PDB file of C-alpha atoms in Angstrom:
ATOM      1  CA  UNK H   1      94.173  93.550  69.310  1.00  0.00           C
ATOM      2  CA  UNK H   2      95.264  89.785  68.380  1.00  0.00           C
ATOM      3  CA  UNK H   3      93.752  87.714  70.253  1.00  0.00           C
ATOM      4  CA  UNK H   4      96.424  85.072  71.010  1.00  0.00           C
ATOM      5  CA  UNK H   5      99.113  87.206  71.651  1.00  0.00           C
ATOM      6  CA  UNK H   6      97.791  88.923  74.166  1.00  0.00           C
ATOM      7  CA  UNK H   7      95.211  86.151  75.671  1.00  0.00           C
ATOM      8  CA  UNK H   8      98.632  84.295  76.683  1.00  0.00           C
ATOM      9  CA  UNK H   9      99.465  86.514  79.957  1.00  0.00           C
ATOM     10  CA  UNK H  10      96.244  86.899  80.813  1.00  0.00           C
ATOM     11  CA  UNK H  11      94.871  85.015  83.889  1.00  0.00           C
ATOM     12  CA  UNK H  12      91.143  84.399  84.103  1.00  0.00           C
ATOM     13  CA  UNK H  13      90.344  83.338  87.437  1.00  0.00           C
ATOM     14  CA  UNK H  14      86.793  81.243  87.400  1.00  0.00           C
ATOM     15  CA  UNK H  15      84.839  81.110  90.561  1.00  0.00           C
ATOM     16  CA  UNK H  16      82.320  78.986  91.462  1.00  0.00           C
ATOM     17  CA  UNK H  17      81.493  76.559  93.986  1.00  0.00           C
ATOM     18  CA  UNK H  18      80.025  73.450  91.346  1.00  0.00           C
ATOM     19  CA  UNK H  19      83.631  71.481  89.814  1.00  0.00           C
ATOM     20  CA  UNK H  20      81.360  71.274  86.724  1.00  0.00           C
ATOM     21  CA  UNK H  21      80.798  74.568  86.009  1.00  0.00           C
ATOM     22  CA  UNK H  22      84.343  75.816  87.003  1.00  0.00           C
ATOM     23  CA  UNK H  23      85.790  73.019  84.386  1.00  0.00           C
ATOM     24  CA  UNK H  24      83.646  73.736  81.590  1.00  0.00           C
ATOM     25  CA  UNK H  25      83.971  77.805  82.102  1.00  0.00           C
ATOM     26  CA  UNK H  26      87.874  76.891  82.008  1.00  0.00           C
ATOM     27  CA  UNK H  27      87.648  74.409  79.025  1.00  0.00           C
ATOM     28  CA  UNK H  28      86.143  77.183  77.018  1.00  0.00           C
ATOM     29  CA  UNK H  29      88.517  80.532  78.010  1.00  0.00           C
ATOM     30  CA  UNK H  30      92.104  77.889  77.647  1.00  0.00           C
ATOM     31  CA  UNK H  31      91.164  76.629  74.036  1.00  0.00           C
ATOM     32  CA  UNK H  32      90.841  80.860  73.569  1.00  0.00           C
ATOM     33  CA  UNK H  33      94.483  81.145  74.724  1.00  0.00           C
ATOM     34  CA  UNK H  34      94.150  82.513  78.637  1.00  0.00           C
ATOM     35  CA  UNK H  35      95.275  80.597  81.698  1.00  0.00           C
ATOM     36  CA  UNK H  36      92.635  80.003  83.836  1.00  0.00           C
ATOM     37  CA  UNK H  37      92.198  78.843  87.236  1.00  0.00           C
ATOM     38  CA  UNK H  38      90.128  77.514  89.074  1.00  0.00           C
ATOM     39  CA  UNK H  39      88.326  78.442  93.152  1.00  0.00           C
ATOM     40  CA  UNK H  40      85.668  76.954  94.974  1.00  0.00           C
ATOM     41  CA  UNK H  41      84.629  79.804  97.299  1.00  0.00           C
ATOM     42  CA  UNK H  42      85.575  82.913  98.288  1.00  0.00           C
ATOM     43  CA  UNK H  43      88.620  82.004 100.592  1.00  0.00           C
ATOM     44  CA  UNK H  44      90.303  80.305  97.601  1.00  0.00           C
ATOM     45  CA  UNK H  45      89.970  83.014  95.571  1.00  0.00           C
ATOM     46  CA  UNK H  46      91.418  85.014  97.829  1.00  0.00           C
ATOM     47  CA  UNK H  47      94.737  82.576  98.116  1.00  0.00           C
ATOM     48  CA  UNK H  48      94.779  82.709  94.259  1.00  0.00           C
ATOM     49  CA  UNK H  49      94.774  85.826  93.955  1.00  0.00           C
ATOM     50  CA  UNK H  50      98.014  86.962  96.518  1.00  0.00           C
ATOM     51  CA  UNK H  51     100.778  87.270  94.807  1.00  0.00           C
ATOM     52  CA  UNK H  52      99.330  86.252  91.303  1.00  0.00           C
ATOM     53  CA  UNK H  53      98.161  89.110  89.268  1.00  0.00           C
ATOM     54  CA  UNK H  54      94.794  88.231  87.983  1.00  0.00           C
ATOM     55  CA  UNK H  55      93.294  90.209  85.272  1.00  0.00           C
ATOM     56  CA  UNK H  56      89.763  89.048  85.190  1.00  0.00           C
ATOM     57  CA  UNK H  57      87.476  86.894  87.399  1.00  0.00           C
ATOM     58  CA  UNK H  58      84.162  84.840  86.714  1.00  0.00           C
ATOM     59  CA  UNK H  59      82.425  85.134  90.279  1.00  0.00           C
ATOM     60  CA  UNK H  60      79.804  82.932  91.259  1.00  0.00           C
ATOM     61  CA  UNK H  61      77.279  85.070  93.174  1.00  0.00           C
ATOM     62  CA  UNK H  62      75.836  82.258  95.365  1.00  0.00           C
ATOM     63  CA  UNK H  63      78.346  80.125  96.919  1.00  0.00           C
ATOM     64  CA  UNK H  64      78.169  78.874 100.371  1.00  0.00           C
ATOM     65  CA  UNK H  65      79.826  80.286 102.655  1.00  0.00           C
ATOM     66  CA  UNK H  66      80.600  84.103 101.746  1.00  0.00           C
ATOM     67  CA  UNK H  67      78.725  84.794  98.854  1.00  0.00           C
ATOM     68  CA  UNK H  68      80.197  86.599  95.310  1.00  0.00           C
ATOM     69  CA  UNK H  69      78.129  89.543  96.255  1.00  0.00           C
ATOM     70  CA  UNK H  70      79.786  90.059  99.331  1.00  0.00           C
ATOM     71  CA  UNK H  71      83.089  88.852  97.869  1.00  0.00           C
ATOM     72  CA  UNK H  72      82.722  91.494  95.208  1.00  0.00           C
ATOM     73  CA  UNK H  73      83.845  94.825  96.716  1.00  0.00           C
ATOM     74  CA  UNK H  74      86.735  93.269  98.682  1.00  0.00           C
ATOM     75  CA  UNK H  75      88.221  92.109  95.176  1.00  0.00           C
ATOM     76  CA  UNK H  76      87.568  95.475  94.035  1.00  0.00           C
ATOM     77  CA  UNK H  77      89.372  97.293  96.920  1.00  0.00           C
ATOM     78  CA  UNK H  78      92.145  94.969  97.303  1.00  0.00           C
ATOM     79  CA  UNK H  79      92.864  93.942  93.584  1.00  0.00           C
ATOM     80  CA  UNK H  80      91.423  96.966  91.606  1.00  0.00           C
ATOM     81  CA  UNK H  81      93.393  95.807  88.239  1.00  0.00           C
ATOM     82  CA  UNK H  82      91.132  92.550  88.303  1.00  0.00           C
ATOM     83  CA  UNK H  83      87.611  92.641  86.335  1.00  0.00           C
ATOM     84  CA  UNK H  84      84.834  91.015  87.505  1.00  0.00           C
ATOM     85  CA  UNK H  85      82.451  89.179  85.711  1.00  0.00           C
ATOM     86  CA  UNK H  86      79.339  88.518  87.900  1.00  0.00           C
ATOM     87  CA  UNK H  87      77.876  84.851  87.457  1.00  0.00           C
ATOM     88  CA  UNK H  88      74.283  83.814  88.508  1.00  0.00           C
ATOM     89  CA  UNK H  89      71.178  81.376  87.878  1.00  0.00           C
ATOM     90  CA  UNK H  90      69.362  84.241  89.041  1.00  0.00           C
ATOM     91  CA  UNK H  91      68.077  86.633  86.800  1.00  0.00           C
ATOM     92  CA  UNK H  92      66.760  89.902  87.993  1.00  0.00           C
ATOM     93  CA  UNK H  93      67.456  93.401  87.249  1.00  0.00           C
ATOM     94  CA  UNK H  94      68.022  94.116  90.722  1.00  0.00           C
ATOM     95  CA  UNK H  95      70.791  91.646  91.082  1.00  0.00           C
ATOM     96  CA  UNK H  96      72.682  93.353  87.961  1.00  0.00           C
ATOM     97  CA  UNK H  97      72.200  96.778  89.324  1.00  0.00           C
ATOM     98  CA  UNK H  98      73.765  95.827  92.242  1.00  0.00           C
ATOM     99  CA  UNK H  99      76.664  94.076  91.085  1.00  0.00           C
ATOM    100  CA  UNK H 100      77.544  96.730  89.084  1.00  0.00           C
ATOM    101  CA  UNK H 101      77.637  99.273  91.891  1.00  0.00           C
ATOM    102  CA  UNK H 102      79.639  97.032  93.483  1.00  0.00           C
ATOM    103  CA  UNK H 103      82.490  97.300  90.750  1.00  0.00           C
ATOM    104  CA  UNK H 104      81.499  94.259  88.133  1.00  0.00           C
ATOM    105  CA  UNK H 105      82.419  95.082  84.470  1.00  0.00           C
ATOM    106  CA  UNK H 106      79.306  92.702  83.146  1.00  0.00           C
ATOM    107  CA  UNK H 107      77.150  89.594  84.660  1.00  0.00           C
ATOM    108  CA  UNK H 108      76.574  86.749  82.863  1.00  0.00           C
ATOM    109  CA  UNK H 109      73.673  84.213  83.423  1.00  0.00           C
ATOM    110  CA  UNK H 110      73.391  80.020  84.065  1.00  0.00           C
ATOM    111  CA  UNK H 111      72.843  77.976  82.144  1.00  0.00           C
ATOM    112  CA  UNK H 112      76.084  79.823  80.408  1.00  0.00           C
ATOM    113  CA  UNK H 113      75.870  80.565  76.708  1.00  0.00           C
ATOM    114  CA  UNK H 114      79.769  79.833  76.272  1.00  0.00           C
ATOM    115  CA  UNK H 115      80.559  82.377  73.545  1.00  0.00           C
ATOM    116  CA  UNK H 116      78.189  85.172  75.216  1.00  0.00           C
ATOM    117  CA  UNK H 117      80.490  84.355  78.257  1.00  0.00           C
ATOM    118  CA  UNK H 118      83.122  84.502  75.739  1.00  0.00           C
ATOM    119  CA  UNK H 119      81.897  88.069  74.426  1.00  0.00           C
ATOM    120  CA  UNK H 120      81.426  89.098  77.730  1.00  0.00           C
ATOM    121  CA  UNK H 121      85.224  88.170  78.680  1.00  0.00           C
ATOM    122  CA  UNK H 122      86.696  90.026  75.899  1.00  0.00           C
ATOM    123  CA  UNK H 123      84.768  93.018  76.110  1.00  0.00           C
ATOM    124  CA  UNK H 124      85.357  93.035  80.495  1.00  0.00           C
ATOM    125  CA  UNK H 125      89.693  92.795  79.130  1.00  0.00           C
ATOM    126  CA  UNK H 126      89.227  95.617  76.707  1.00  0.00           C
ATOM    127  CA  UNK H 127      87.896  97.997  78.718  1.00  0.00           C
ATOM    128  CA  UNK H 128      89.966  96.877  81.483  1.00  0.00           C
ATOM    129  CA  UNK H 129      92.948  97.789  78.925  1.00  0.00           C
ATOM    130  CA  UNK H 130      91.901 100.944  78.125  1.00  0.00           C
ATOM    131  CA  UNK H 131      91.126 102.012  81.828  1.00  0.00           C
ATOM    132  CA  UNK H 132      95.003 101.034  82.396  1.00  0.00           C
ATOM    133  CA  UNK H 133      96.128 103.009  79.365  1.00  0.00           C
ATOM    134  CA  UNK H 134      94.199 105.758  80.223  1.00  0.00           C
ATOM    135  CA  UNK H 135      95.833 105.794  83.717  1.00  0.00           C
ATOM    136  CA  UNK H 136      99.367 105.608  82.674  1.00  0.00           C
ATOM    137  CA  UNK H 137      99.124 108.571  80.373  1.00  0.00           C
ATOM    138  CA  UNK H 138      97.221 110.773  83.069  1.00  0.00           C
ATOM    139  CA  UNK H 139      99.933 109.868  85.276  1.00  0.00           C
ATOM    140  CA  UNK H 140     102.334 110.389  82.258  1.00  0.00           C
ATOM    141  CA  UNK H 141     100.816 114.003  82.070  1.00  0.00           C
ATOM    142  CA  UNK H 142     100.781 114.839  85.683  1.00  0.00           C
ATOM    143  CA  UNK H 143     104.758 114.291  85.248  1.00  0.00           C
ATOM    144  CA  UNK H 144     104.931 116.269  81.996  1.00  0.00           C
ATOM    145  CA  UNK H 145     103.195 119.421  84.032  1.00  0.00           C
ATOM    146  CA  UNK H 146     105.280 119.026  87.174  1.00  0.00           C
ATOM    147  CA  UNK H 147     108.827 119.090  85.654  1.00  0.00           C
ATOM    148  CA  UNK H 148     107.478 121.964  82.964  1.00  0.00           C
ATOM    149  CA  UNK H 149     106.071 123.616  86.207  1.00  0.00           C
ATOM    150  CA  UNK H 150     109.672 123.531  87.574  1.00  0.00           C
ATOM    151  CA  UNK H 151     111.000 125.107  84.768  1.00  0.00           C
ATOM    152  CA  UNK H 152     109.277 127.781  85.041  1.00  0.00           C
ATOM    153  CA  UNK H 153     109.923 128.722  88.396  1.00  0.00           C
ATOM    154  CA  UNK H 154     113.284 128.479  87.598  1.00  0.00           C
ATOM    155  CA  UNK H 155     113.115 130.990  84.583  1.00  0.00           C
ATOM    156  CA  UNK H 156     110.615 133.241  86.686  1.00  0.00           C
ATOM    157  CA  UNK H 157     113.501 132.947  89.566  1.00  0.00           C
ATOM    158  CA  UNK H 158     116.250 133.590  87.357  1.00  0.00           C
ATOM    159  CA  UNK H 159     114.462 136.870  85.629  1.00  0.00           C
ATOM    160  CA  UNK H 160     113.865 138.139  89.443  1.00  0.00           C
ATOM    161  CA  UNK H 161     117.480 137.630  90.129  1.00  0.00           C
ATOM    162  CA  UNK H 162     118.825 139.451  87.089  1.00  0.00           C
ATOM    163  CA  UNK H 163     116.121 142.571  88.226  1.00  0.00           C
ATOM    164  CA  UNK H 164     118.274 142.567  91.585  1.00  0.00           C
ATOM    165  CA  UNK H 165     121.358 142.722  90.349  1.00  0.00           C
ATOM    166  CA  UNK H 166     120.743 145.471  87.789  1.00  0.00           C
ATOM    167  CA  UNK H 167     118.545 147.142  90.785  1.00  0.00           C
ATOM    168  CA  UNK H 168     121.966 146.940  93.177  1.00  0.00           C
ATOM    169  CA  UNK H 169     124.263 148.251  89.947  1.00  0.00           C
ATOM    170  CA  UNK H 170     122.307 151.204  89.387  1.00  0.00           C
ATOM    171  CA  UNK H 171     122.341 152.109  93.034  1.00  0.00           C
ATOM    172  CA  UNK H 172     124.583 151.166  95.823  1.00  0.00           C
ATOM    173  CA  UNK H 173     122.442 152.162  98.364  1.00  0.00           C
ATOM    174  CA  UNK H 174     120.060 149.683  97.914  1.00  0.00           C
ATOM    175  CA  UNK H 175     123.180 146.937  97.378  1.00  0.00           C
ATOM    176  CA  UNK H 176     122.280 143.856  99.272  1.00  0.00           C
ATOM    177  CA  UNK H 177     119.094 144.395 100.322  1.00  0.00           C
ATOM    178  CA  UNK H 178     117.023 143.452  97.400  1.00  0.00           C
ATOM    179  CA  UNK H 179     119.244 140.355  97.115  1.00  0.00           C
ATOM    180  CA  UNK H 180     118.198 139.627 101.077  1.00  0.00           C
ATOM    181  CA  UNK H 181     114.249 140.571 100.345  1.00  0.00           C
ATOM    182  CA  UNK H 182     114.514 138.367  97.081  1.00  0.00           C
ATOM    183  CA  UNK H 183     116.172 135.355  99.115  1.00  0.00           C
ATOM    184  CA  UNK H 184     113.348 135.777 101.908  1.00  0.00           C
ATOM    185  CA  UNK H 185     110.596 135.764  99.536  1.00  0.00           C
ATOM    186  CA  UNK H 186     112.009 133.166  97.656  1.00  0.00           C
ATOM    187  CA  UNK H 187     112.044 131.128 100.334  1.00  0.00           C
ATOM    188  CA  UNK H 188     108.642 132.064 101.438  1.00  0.00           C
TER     189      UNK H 188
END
């Protein structure tokens, strides 16, 4: 995809409780064409992010006061169209595992290589495309099979209907009540 062109409308919301960091993170993603913003902790975040669709978010995971770790799965649960990018000075395995349990698309380390953060932003808005794509045409499909469910139960009902009537023309006997049986079990 172009870059620019789509970069515009997206809104990268960085996360982190040093102004330094935030402003140099932000720098770095506007000259690339997205809008960024900027939070200091976890409650700011949260004010940024109702009522502003946000599609990706650089999360500090220690900040004082609640942490990114904790913020994490809250952001996923109430904002699941925003990827998270996991930020930390510490490095450990165990720390990455558990982010990405939590719902992060990637975690990036301090001191920040900017175009590995960079990397790690586009690749976090890809996929993030593709897992929005992928839901509109499943839901697109789910559609498709309802209405072409409908119309078959429609030719199904009318080929009962037409058995009736030629059913009650052959024989007046039964005239009426396979028309009542095929109403009841229609309805059933």
């Amino acid at each position: 995809m172009n870059g620019d062109m789509t970069n515009q409308q997206e809104r990268i919301l960085v996360v982190d409780d040093e102004a330094v960091i935030r402003k140099l993170l932000c720098q770095k993603l506007s000259r690339e064409g997205y809008q960024c913003e900027e939070a200091s902790g976890a409650e700011q975040a949260l004010d940024k992010l109702r009522g502003n669709p946000t599609e990706l978010m650089i999360l500090d995971i220690r900040m004082p006061g609640k942490s990114g770790i904790e913020l994490l799965p809250e952001i996923r649960a109430s904002y699941p169209d925003t990827a998270v990018i996991m930020a930390t000075a510490v490095t450990g395995i165990n720390v990455a595992i558990q982010c990405m349990k939590r719902g992060a698309y990637d975690y990036v380390s301090k001191p920040f290589n900017l175009q590995e953060v960079s990397l790690s932003v586009d690749r976090a808005l890809e996929k993030r495309r593709l897992e929005l794509e992928i839901r509109e045409y499943q839901q697109y499909l789910e559609q498709k099979v309802e209405e072409q469910t409908w119309g078959i139960r429609k030719v199904f009902l009318s080929a009962i209907e037409a058995l009736v009537f030629a059913l009650e023309a052959k024989d007046s006997y039964t005239a009426g009540h396979s028309r009542r049986v095929t109403e009841i079990a229609m309805a059933i």
